[in-house]
């Protein structure tokens, strides 16, 4: 690639027998004139397709599905960042105590792996998977991005859009026609799983993509991985806490006698009271916490402490 | 209040025992140095909560609910304008002959009164009340305003928005999060009554609010009260006339032989004919008169005469 | 008409007995002073109303209705262009082999003819007619225009808007309140047929309208008629091909082994593949081809070849 003379491109030829070598343009330019003899010590044989699978049982059989791929791990953002972030998400899920939802986490080769996994599991998945994410390109610090599910309005899309908006108001919103990873299988007609993508910089949208320059120095960074991890984790936490609350009294509750009004009135406490009373006014048992956060114009995580406090005072019940 | 040196502020302390005097900043500044002895001739005792209630029976059991408050009537816009306008609305309703709908009109102290009234009547109200307004701050001539019900799309909201748009295109449209009066109780989860507010200048939005300057000279004016009265009355009339008309012939009626075409054709009569034929084309028995007025881009009251004329000629039937 | 001195106006007096002559302003100006004796050799008598009707049977009983009028054919755009274009549409339908849908095509006098036809056929029409167009003013080359059905969102509206957008992005979108032809009867309450209008320059919107200047020289042109013909025919073809396709494999089909990937990769072939894979991803058996074309941002006719090719490879089934 003359325009990237020190990059080794990543080229595949899946369905036709060919051969070739990938090298940098610099190496290519420095090859001496002459005839080369090529010895390729390789063979085609019937092997088997392996994948990693982790099922975490939660209180409910309803599953959140996480898929990431492991076919060309020599490149960092696409693709090693995906397995890395998902590994730490799995670690957090296993350590945090039994989650509300169950989790189905797979490490597969792209396309052929998702097709294979679906062929073995799709009827069970269609029954149980209510949300999920395809995890890729989640380690750089240049942008936050979103690719919708085919339906575009699933709970995965809703929580991804909410989290990304409150993580980075300038996040990039791609369309279904910009897709390019395993959501092509997960969302295909008849499969129709609710799988969206939370991404840092999307595959195909950065110059180092599919070259040896997609590395752990200039592309993937600690803060890039950390941001990707927290965006995905915030989406999962949002789904874990996305309940439908019903206020347990008719009319506004008397907050003073419950000690829920601040004793000292400041500008900040005034805002807190207003948020609390607005929140309570929306707890009708039919509106999800995500929708309430959208209506109130706040991040869902800004409501968690308030929910806990009101639950403690027996002011909220949960409509499942 | 140094910034309003001649205003006596209105301060309450409902749920904690305190004491204090409200006076103007001028009075405060002119107090002589020295020690004052304060004698408060007052006591806390168990009293009772009183309210006024008027039920007007209409042809239908379906009720329109009007609520206004009477807890601090020393101030004019907030709050004496409310009881004043509602009194004249009640007078008009009692004099006009049996209305189509029934009316439930109450004068209560704010918050504690609405909570009390709801606790005694809410199951009956939930069955019968299909529309209603909380009436406050309806006597000044500075603005027209609207506060929605919590649902935001009830018939009360629809008629209030329509009437205000055709009364003053610059009317102010507040949100549910700007609420601050008894709609907080009427629209709370589980109560869910369809109560909106038609307001002149909203509580908290004018400098004299909750001070002795909220008076009958600079704030409340005859034209302010008159405008408020007609906005509320127009909304009620709109609800009384909000029928679903069905044109009684198939295809366009032959208007000429019914004498419904003007004999002399002028620009104005042409517009009248066009409005009539457009109106007829929308009378499908499923679209309310309010929605037809919105579709035609006219005020609902501009259709009353036309409805009457077409009804006289047996061209309209009513789908209830 | 002083402002069009060489135009003979077209004036009617249907429901009142009057008399008069229409002549150009030039002729009027040149009339000699004096008394004229007028002999009108005419009579009022009970005649009969005639109309032309053609029913073309298709595979389905579901009908597409085409109506055009024949009451003042001395004028070219309004009205001879309508019968002309509809005649050639009928010719094409009769020659193309049995269509999917049935066709009901009528030539009637305006208003009185549509009313009469409806009075004789409307219950059968309400059962069978699922789409249709009133055809008028379809022969000039100045504009493309659309008048909606009363409902505004029927399949006739959908296909008309789609075809006109891809025929001329500057096409004029009128509203129901701009109507003025037989859709006034076809869409009247209780009749409610889904009839829209695909028009070149609308009646009343060009200076020669309803005068002797609406002719075959300056107003109606060969390219005007041709454009009108193709817009109407494209709408009809769109309805004939507006199926709901279901992709017959789960997950993305392997296109390579079916020979559906181009062997030589160029920029154009890349776009073709992308369109094909995007199209396939939307073939869920519930989305019509028209809606898919809208989602993909292409004209429906750009998908016909692709549909045929995928059907040949047994990759598509049809959900009726």
Short mmCIF file of N, CA and C in Angstrom, two decimals, chain B residues 29-30 37 83 102 136 153 159 176 188 193 205 215 224 236 246 249 251 260 271 301 309:
data_model
loop_
_atom_site.label_atom_id
_atom_site.label_comp_id
_atom_site.label_asym_id
_atom_site.label_seq_id
_atom_site.Cartn_x
_atom_site.Cartn_y
_atom_site.Cartn_z
N UNK B 29 -36.19 48.51 57.50
CA UNK B 29 -35.09 49.47 57.58
C UNK B 29 -35.41 50.58 58.59
N UNK B 30 -36.69 50.91 58.71
CA UNK B 30 -37.09 52.01 59.58
C UNK B 30 -37.34 51.61 61.03
N UNK B 37 -40.46 43.43 72.28
CA UNK B 37 -41.17 42.33 72.93
C UNK B 37 -42.31 41.90 72.00
N UNK B 83 -60.87 31.86 41.92
CA UNK B 83 -62.27 31.78 42.37
C UNK B 83 -63.18 32.76 41.62
N UNK B 102 -71.88 17.09 32.70
CA UNK B 102 -72.03 17.51 34.08
C UNK B 102 -70.76 18.24 34.52
N UNK B 136 -56.00 28.97 38.13
CA UNK B 136 -55.19 29.84 38.97
C UNK B 136 -54.48 30.86 38.09
N UNK B 153 -51.66 14.38 26.64
CA UNK B 153 -52.43 14.26 25.40
C UNK B 153 -53.90 13.97 25.67
N UNK B 159 -58.01 20.57 23.96
CA UNK B 159 -58.86 21.76 23.84
C UNK B 159 -58.14 23.00 24.36
N UNK B 176 -44.81 19.54 31.92
CA UNK B 176 -45.22 18.93 33.18
C UNK B 176 -44.22 19.25 34.29
N UNK B 188 -51.36 12.68 39.68
CA UNK B 188 -50.35 11.78 40.24
C UNK B 188 -50.65 10.34 39.85
N UNK B 193 -56.02 11.85 36.68
CA UNK B 193 -57.12 12.59 36.08
C UNK B 193 -56.60 13.49 34.95
N UNK B 205 -43.76 33.27 37.80
CA UNK B 205 -43.20 33.86 36.59
C UNK B 205 -43.43 35.36 36.48
N UNK B 215 -51.64 42.58 43.24
CA UNK B 215 -52.84 43.30 43.64
C UNK B 215 -53.81 43.52 42.49
N UNK B 224 -57.64 41.57 31.86
CA UNK B 224 -56.96 40.32 32.20
C UNK B 224 -57.96 39.26 32.63
N UNK B 236 -64.44 25.21 27.55
CA UNK B 236 -65.61 24.44 27.99
C UNK B 236 -66.63 24.34 26.86
N UNK B 246 -71.30 13.04 11.12
CA UNK B 246 -71.29 12.22 9.92
C UNK B 246 -72.19 12.88 8.89
N UNK B 249 -75.24 12.18 3.44
CA UNK B 249 -75.39 11.66 2.07
C UNK B 249 -74.04 11.10 1.62
N UNK B 251 -71.20 10.91 -1.23
CA UNK B 251 -70.77 11.86 -2.25
C UNK B 251 -71.08 13.27 -1.77
N UNK B 260 -77.80 26.37 -0.06
CA UNK B 260 -76.62 26.54 0.78
C UNK B 260 -75.43 27.14 0.03
N UNK B 271 -64.74 31.83 -0.08
CA UNK B 271 -64.04 31.21 1.06
C UNK B 271 -65.01 30.43 1.94
N UNK B 301 -64.66 27.57 17.13
CA UNK B 301 -65.86 28.40 17.19
C UNK B 301 -66.26 28.95 15.82
N UNK B 309 -76.22 25.19 10.78
CA UNK B 309 -76.90 25.32 9.49
C UNK B 309 -77.03 23.96 8.81
#
